[in-house]
Short mmCIF file of C-alpha atoms in Angstrom, two decimals:
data_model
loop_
_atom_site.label_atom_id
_atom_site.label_comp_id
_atom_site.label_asym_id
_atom_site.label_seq_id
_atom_site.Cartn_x
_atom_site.Cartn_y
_atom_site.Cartn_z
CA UNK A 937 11.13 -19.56 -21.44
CA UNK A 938 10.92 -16.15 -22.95
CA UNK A 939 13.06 -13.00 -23.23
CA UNK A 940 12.84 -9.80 -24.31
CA UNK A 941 14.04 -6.54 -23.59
CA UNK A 942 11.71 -4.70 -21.80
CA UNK A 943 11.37 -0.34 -21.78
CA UNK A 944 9.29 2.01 -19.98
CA UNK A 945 5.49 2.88 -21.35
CA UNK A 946 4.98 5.50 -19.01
CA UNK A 947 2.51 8.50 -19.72
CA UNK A 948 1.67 10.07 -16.56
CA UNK A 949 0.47 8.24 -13.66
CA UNK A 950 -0.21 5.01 -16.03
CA UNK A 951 2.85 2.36 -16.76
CA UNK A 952 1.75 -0.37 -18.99
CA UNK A 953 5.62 -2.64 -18.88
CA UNK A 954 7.01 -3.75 -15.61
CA UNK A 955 10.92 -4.76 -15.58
CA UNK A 956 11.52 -8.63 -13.84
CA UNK A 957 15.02 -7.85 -12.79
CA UNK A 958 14.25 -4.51 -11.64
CA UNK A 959 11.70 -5.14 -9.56
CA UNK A 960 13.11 -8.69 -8.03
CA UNK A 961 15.91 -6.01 -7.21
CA UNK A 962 13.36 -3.66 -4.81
CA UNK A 963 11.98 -6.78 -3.61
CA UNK A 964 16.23 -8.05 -2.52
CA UNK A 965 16.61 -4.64 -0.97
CA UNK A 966 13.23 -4.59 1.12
CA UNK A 967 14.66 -7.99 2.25
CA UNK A 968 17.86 -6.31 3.52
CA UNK A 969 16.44 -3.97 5.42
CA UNK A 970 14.32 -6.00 7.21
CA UNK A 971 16.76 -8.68 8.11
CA UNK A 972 19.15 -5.93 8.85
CA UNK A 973 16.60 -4.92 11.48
CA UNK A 974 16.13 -8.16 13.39
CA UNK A 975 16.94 -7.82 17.42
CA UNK A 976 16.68 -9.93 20.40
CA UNK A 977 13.05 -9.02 20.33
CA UNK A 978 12.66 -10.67 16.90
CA UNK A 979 14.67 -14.07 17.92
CA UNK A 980 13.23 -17.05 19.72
CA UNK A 981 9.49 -16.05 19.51
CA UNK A 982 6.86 -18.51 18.26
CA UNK A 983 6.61 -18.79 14.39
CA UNK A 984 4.48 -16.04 13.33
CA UNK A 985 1.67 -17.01 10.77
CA UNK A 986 0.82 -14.04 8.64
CA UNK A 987 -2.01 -13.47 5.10
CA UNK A 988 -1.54 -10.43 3.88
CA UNK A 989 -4.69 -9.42 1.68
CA UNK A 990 -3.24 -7.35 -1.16
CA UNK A 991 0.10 -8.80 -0.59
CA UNK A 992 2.03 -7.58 -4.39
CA UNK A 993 2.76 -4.23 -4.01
CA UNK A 994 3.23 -1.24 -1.69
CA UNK A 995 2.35 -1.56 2.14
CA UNK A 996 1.26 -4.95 1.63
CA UNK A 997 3.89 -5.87 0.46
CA UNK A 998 6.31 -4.60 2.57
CA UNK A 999 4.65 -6.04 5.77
CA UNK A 1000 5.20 -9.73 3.65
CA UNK A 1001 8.26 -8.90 3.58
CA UNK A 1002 9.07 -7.75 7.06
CA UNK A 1003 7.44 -10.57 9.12
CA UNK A 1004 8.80 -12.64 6.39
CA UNK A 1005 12.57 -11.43 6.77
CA UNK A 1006 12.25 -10.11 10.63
CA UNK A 1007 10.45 -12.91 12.29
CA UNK A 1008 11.06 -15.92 9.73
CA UNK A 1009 6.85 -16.36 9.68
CA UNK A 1010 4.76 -18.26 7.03
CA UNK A 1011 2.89 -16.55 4.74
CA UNK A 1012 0.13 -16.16 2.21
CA UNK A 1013 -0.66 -13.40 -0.14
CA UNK A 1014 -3.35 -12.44 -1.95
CA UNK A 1015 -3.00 -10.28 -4.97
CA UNK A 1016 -4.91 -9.28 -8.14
CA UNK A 1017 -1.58 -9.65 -10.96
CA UNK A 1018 -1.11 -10.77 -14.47
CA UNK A 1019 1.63 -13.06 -15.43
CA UNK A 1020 3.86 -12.73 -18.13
CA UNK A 1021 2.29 -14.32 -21.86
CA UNK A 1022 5.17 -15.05 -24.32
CA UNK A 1023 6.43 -11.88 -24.72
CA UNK A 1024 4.69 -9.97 -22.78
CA UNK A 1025 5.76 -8.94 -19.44
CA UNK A 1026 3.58 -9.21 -16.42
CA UNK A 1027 2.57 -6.53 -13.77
CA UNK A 1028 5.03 -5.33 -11.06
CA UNK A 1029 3.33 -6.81 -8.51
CA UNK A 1030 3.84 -10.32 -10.32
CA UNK A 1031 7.21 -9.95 -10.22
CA UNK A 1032 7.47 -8.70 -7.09
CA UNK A 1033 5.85 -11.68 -5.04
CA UNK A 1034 7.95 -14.29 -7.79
CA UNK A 1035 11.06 -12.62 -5.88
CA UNK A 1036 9.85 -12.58 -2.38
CA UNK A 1037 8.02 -15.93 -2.59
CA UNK A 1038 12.12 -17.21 -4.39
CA UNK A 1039 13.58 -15.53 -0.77
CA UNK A 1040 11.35 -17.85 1.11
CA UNK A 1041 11.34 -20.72 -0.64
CA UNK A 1042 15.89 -20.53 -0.34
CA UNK A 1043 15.24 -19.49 2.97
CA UNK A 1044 13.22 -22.15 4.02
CA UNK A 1045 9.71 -20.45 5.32
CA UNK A 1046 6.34 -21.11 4.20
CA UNK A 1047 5.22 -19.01 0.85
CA UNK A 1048 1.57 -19.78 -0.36
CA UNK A 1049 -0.13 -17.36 -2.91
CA UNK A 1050 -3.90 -16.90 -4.43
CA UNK A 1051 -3.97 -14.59 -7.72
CA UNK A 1052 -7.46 -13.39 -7.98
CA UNK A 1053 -10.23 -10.94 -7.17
CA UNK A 1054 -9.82 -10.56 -3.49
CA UNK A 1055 -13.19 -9.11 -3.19
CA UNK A 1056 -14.74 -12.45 -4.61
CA UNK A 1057 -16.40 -14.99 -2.30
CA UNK A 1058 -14.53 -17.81 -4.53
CA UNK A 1059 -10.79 -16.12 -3.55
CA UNK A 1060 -11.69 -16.33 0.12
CA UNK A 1061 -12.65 -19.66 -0.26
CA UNK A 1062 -9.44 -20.08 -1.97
CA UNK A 1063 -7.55 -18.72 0.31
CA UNK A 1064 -9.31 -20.65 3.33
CA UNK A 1065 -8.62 -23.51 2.36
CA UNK A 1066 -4.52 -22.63 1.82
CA UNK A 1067 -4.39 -20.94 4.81
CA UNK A 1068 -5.84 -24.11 6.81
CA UNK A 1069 -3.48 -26.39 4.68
CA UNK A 1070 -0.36 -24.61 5.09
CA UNK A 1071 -0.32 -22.65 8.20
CA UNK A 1072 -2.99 -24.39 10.13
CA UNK A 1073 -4.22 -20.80 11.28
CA UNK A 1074 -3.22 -17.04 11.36
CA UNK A 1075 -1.94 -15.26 14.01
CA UNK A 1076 -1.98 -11.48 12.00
CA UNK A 1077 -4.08 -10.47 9.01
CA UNK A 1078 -2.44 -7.48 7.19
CA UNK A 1079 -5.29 -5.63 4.74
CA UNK A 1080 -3.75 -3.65 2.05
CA UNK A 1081 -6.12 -3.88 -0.77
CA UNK A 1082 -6.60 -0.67 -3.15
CA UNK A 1083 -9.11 -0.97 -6.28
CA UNK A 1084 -11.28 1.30 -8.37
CA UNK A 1085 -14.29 -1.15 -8.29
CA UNK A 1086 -15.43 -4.03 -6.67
CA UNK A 1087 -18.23 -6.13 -7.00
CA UNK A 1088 -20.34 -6.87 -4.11
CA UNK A 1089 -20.42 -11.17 -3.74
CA UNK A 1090 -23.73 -11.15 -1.73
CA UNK A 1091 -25.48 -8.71 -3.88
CA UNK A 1092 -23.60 -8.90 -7.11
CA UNK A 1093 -23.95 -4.97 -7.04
CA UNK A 1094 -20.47 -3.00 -8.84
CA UNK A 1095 -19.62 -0.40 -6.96
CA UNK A 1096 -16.94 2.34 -8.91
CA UNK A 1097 -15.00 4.83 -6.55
CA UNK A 1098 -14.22 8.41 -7.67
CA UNK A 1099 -11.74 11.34 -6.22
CA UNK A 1100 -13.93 13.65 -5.50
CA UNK A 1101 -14.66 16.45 -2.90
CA UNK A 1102 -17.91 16.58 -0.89
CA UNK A 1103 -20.40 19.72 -0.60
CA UNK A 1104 -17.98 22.23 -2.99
CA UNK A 1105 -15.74 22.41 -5.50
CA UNK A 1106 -11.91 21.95 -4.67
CA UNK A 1107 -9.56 24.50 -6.41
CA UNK A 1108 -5.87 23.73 -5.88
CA UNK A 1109 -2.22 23.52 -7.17
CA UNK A 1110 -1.11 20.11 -8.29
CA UNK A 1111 1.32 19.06 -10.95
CA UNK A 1112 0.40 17.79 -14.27
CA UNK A 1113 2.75 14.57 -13.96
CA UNK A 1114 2.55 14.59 -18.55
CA UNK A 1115 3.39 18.01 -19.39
CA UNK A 1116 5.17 18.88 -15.36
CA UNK A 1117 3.96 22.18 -14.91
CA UNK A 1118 2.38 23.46 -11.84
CA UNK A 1119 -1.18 24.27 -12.57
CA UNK A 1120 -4.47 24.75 -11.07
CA UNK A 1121 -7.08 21.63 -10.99
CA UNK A 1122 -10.71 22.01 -10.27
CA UNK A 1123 -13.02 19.12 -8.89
CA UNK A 1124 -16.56 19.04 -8.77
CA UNK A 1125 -18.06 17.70 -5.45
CA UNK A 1126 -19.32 13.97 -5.69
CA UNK A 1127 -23.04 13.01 -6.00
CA UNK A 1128 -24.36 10.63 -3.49
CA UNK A 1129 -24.20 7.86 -6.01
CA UNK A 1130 -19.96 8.83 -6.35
CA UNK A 1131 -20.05 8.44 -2.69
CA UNK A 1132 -21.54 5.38 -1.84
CA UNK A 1133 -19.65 3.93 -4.73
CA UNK A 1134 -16.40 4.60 -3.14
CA UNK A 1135 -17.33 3.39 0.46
CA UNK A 1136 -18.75 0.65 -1.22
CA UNK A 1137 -14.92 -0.05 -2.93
CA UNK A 1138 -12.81 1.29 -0.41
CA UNK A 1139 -14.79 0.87 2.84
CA UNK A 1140 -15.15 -1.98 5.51
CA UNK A 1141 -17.60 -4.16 3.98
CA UNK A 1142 -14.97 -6.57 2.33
CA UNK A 1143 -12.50 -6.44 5.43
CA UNK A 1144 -15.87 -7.45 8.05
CA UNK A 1145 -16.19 -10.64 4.61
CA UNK A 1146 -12.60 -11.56 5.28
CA UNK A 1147 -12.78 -11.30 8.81
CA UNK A 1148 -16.38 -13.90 8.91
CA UNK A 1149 -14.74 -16.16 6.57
CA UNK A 1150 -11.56 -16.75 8.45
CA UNK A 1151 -13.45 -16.54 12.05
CA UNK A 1152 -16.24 -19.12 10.49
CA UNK A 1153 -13.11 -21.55 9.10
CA UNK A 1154 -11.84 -21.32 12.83
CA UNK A 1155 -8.29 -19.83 11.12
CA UNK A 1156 -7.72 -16.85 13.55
CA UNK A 1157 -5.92 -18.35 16.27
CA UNK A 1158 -6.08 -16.85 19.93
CA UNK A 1159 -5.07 -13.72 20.73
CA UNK A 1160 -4.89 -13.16 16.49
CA UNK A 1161 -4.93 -9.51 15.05
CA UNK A 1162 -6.34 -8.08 11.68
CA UNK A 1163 -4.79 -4.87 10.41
CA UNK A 1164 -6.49 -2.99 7.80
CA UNK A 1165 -3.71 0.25 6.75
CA UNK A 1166 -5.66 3.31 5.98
CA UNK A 1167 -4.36 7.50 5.81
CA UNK A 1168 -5.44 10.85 7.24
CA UNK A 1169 -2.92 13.03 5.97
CA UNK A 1170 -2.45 16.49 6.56
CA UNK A 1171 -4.99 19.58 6.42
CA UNK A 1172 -3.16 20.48 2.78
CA UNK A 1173 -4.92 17.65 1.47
CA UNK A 1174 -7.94 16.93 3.22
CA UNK A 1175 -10.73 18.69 0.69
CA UNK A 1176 -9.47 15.73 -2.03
CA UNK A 1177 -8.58 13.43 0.44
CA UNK A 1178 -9.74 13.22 4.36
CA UNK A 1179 -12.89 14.94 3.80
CA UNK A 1180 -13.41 13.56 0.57
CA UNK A 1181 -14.87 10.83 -0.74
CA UNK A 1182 -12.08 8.54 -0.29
CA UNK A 1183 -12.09 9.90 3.63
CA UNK A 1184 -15.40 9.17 3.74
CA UNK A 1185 -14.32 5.23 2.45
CA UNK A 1186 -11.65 5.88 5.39
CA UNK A 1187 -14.00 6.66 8.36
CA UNK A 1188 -16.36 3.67 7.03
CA UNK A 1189 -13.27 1.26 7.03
CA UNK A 1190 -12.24 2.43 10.63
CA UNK A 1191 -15.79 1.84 12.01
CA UNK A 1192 -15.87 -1.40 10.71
CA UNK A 1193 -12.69 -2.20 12.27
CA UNK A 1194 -14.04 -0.81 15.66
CA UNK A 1195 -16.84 -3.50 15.20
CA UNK A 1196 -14.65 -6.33 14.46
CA UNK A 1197 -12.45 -4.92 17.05
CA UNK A 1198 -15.17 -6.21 19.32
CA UNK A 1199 -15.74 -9.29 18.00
CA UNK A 1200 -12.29 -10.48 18.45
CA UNK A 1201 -12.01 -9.51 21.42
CA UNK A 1202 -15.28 -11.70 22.70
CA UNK A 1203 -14.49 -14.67 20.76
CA UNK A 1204 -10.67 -14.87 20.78
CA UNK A 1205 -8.90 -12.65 22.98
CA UNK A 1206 -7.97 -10.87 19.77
CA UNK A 1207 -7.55 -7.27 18.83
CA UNK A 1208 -8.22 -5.61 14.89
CA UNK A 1209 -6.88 -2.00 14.47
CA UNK A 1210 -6.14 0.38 11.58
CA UNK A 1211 -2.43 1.69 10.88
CA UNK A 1212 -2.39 5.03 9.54
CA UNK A 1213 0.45 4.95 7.42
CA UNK A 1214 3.01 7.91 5.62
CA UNK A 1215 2.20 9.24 2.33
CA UNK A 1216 4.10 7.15 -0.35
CA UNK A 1217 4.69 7.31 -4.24
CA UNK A 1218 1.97 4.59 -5.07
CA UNK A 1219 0.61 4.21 -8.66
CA UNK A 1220 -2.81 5.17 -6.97
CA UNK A 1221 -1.85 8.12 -5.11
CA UNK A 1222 -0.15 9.55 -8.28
CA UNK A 1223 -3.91 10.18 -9.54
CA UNK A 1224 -5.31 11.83 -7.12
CA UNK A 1225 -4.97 15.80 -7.64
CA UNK A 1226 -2.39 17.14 -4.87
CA UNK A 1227 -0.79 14.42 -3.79
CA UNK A 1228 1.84 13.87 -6.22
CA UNK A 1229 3.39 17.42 -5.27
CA UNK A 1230 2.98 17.12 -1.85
CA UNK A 1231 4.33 14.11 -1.74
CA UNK A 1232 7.63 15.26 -3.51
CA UNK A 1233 8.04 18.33 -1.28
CA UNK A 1234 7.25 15.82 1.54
CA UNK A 1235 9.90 13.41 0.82
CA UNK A 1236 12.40 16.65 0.15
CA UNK A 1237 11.62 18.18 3.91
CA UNK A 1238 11.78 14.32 5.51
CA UNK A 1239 14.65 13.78 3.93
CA UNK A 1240 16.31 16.91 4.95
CA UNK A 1241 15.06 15.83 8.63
CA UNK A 1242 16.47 13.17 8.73
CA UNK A 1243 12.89 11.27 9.05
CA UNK A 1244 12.07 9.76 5.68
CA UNK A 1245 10.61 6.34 5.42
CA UNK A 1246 9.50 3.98 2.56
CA UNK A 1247 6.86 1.32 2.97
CA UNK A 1248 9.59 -1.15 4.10
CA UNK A 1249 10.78 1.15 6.93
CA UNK A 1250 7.07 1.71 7.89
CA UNK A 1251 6.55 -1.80 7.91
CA UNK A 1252 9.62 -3.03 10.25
CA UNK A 1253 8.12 -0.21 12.63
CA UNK A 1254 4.80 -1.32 12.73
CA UNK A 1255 6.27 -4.90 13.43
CA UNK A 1256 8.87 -3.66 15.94
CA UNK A 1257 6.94 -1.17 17.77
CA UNK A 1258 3.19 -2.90 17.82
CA UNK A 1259 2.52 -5.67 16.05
CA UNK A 1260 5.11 -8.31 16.35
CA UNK A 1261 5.17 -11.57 18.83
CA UNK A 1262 4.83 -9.48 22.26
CA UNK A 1263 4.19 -5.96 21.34
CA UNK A 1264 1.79 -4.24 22.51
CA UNK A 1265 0.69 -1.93 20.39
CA UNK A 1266 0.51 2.01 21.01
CA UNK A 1267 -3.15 3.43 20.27
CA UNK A 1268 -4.29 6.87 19.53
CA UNK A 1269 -7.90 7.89 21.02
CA UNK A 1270 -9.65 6.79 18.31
CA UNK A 1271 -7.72 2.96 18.44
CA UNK A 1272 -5.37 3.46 15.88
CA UNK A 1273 -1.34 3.03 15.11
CA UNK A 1274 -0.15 6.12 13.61
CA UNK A 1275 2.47 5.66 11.65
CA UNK A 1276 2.29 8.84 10.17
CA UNK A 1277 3.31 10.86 12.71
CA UNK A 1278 6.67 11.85 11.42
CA UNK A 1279 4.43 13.06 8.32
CA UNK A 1280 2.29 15.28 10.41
CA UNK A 1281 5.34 16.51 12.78
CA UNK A 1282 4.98 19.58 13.49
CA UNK A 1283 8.01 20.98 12.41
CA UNK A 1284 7.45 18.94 8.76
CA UNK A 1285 4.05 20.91 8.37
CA UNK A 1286 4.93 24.26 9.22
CA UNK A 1287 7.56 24.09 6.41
CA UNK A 1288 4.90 22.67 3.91
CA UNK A 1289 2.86 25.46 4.66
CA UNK A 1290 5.29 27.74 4.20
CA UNK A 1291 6.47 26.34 1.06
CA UNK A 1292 3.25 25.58 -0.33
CA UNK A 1293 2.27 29.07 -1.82
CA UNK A 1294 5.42 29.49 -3.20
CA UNK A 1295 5.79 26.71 -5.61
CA UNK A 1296 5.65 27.24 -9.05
CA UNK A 1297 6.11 25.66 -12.63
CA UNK A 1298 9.81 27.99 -12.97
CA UNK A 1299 10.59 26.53 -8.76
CA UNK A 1300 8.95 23.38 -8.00
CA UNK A 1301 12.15 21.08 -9.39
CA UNK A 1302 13.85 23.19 -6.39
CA UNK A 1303 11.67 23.88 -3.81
CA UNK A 1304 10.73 19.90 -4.08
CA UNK A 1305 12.16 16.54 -4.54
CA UNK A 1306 10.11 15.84 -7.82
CA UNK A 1307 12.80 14.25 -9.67
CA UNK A 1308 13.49 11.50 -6.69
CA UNK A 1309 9.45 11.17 -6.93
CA UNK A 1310 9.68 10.70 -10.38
CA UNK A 1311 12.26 8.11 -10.44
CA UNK A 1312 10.42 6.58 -7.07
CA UNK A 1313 7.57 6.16 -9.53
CA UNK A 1314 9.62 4.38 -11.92
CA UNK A 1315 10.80 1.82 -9.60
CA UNK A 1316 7.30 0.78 -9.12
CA UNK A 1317 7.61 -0.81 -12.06
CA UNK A 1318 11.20 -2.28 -11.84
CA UNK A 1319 12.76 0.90 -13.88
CA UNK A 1320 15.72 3.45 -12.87
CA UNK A 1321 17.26 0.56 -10.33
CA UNK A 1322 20.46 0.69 -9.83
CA UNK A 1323 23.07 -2.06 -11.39
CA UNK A 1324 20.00 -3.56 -13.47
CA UNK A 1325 20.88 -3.59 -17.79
CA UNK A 1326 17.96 -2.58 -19.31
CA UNK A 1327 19.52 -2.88 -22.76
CA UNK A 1328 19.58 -6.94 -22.03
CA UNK A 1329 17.18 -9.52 -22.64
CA UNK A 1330 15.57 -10.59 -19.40
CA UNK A 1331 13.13 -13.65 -18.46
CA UNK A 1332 9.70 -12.68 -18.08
CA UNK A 1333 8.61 -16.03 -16.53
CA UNK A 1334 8.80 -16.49 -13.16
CA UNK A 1335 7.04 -18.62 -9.92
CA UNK A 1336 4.84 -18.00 -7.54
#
């Protein structure tokens, strides 16, 4: 067993430490929400059987979580995490499935987890083979995976995404997250090579992989769903975002889904569909130029609505509303859940566009909730919780 006291290395978007306690405490508090949210609906169904393919952090995390806490279901998760060596502390997202899969284990529900590269023909086998062990066969596959790179299995080709725009240059505000001033960023368009790179990391390809191997293994059961989460945002961000190269990943990821769409549908009487899901502080959507600021007058004008959700909110409404035992899920023209519609309200944009212009280095602490988005970004990492001492030694071993 080892201790230590563990601090903050933050610089910017990048945190190197991750805090056990602290984060075991976000992981408690998702739990209470989403057994605080349990109903007639979410009594007396059929166990639910859930993987959740990036299954540590964020989204994917949350939806553990929820059909975990909501529904009592069996689950695996598949995550990408370091565990703690001596004294050195693991990732968040370590510490964060140790605490969920400890909730399951005292609560008496299947907990299964593969730590590895998702992307990588040897994890699905992995994973295959635990999922047939443990829950015989899945009736939802939650896909939540977010990467810079990924290596191809069948071709062995590395593919590296970038943030880019495509055809010009994007000039725009953002907020240097080091120094916190409000300053103009330029980014060059992406070359073909940046854009195939990201579709080739962020796209469909490895969701239509997961979705062979666990059709070919006979896992989906009937009527089964796969849910790859995905975001459109609003027209603020698009140029970095939506129409970007990362949009372009997007669109690629949602056609795929369309096709597998069909193939469930043929062979098992099931359905797959993206969720478009709310802006959130995520360590990867703190580097991409914009979003950062947005978010933080986002969350200020949600909040002040009334409307503001975290992932674990999101997650019990995707589950309540389309997704659990006998929901039928509500579809937009192009087949999608939209979760985001709070987000893109009207009433919520016409204040960020009125705001927008008007934010400035001397205003933006005002005019936006940076500080709760700074501290949000903390908690990532298990920092700036509540009722946690940080000046104590705490164990950086833990299960999964």
């Amino acid at each position: 067993m080892a201790t230590a006291v563990v601090e903050p290395r933050i610089r910017g978007f990048i945190c190197t430490t991750a805090h056990p306690a602290g984060c075991a405490s976000n992981v408690n508090a998702q739990i209470q929400v989403a057994r605080a949210a349990r109903s007639d609906r979410t009594n007396g169904t059929a166990p639910l059987r859930v993987l959740v393919i990036g299954a540590s952090t964020g989204y994917g995390l949350a939806a553990r979580i929820a059909a975990g806490a909501m529904y009592g279901a069996g689950t695996v998760g598949v995550f990408f995490e370091r565990e703690s060596s001596g004294t050195r502390c693991g990732t968040p997202g370590f510490y964060n499935t140790a605490a969920y899969h400890r909730y399951a284990m005292e609560s008496g529900l299947v907990s299964a987890n593969v730590n590895g590269d998702a992307y990588s023909h040897e994890i699905k086998r992995k994973t295959v083979e635990l999922v047939a062990s443990r829950l015989g066969q899945v009736d939802l596959v939650v896909y939540s995976l977010a990467s810079p790179k990924r290596t191809d299995p069948d071709t062995g080709e590395t593919y590296q995404s970038v943030l880019s725009p495509i055809g010009e240059t994007y000039v725009g505000k953002t907020i240097d997250l080091n120094r916190e001033v409000i300053n103009e960023v330029t980014v060059e368009p992406a070359s073909d090579e940046g854009i195939r790179g990201t579709v080739g990391v962020m796209g469909g390809d490895d969701l239509r992989q997961w979705s062979e191997a666990l059709l070919d293994a006979g896992l989906l059961a009937d009527g089964a769903r796969i849910v790859p989460f995905s975001y459109i945002g609003p027209a603020l961000t698009w140029p970095i975002y939506r129409s970007g190269t990362i949009g372009r990943a997007k669109e690629h990821l949602e056609g795929t889904t369309k096709a597998i769409d069909g193939q469930l549908r043929s062979s098992i009487g099931g359905r797959a569909m993206v969720s478009v899901n709310k802006a959130v502080i995520t360590q990867a959507s703190a580097a991409i130029p914009v979003v950062p600021l947005y978010i933080s007058l986002l969350y200020r004008i949600m909040r002040e609505h009334g409307l503001h959700e975290d992932p674990i909110h999101q997650m019990v409404r995707l589950f309540n509303d389309h997704i659990g035992p006998g929901r039928t899920p509500a579809l937009d023209g192009e087949d999608r859940i939209r979760l985001d519609d709070l987000e893109l309200g009207d009433a919520v944009q016409r204040e960020i566009d009125s705001v927008w212009p008007t934010i400035t280095t001397e205003n933006f602490r005002a005019l936006t909730d940076y500080d709760a988005y700074k501290r949000g970004f903390r908690q990532l990492f298990g920092f700036e919780v509540d009722s946690v001492a940080y000046d104590e030694p705490v164990e950086l071993e833990a299960e999964i």
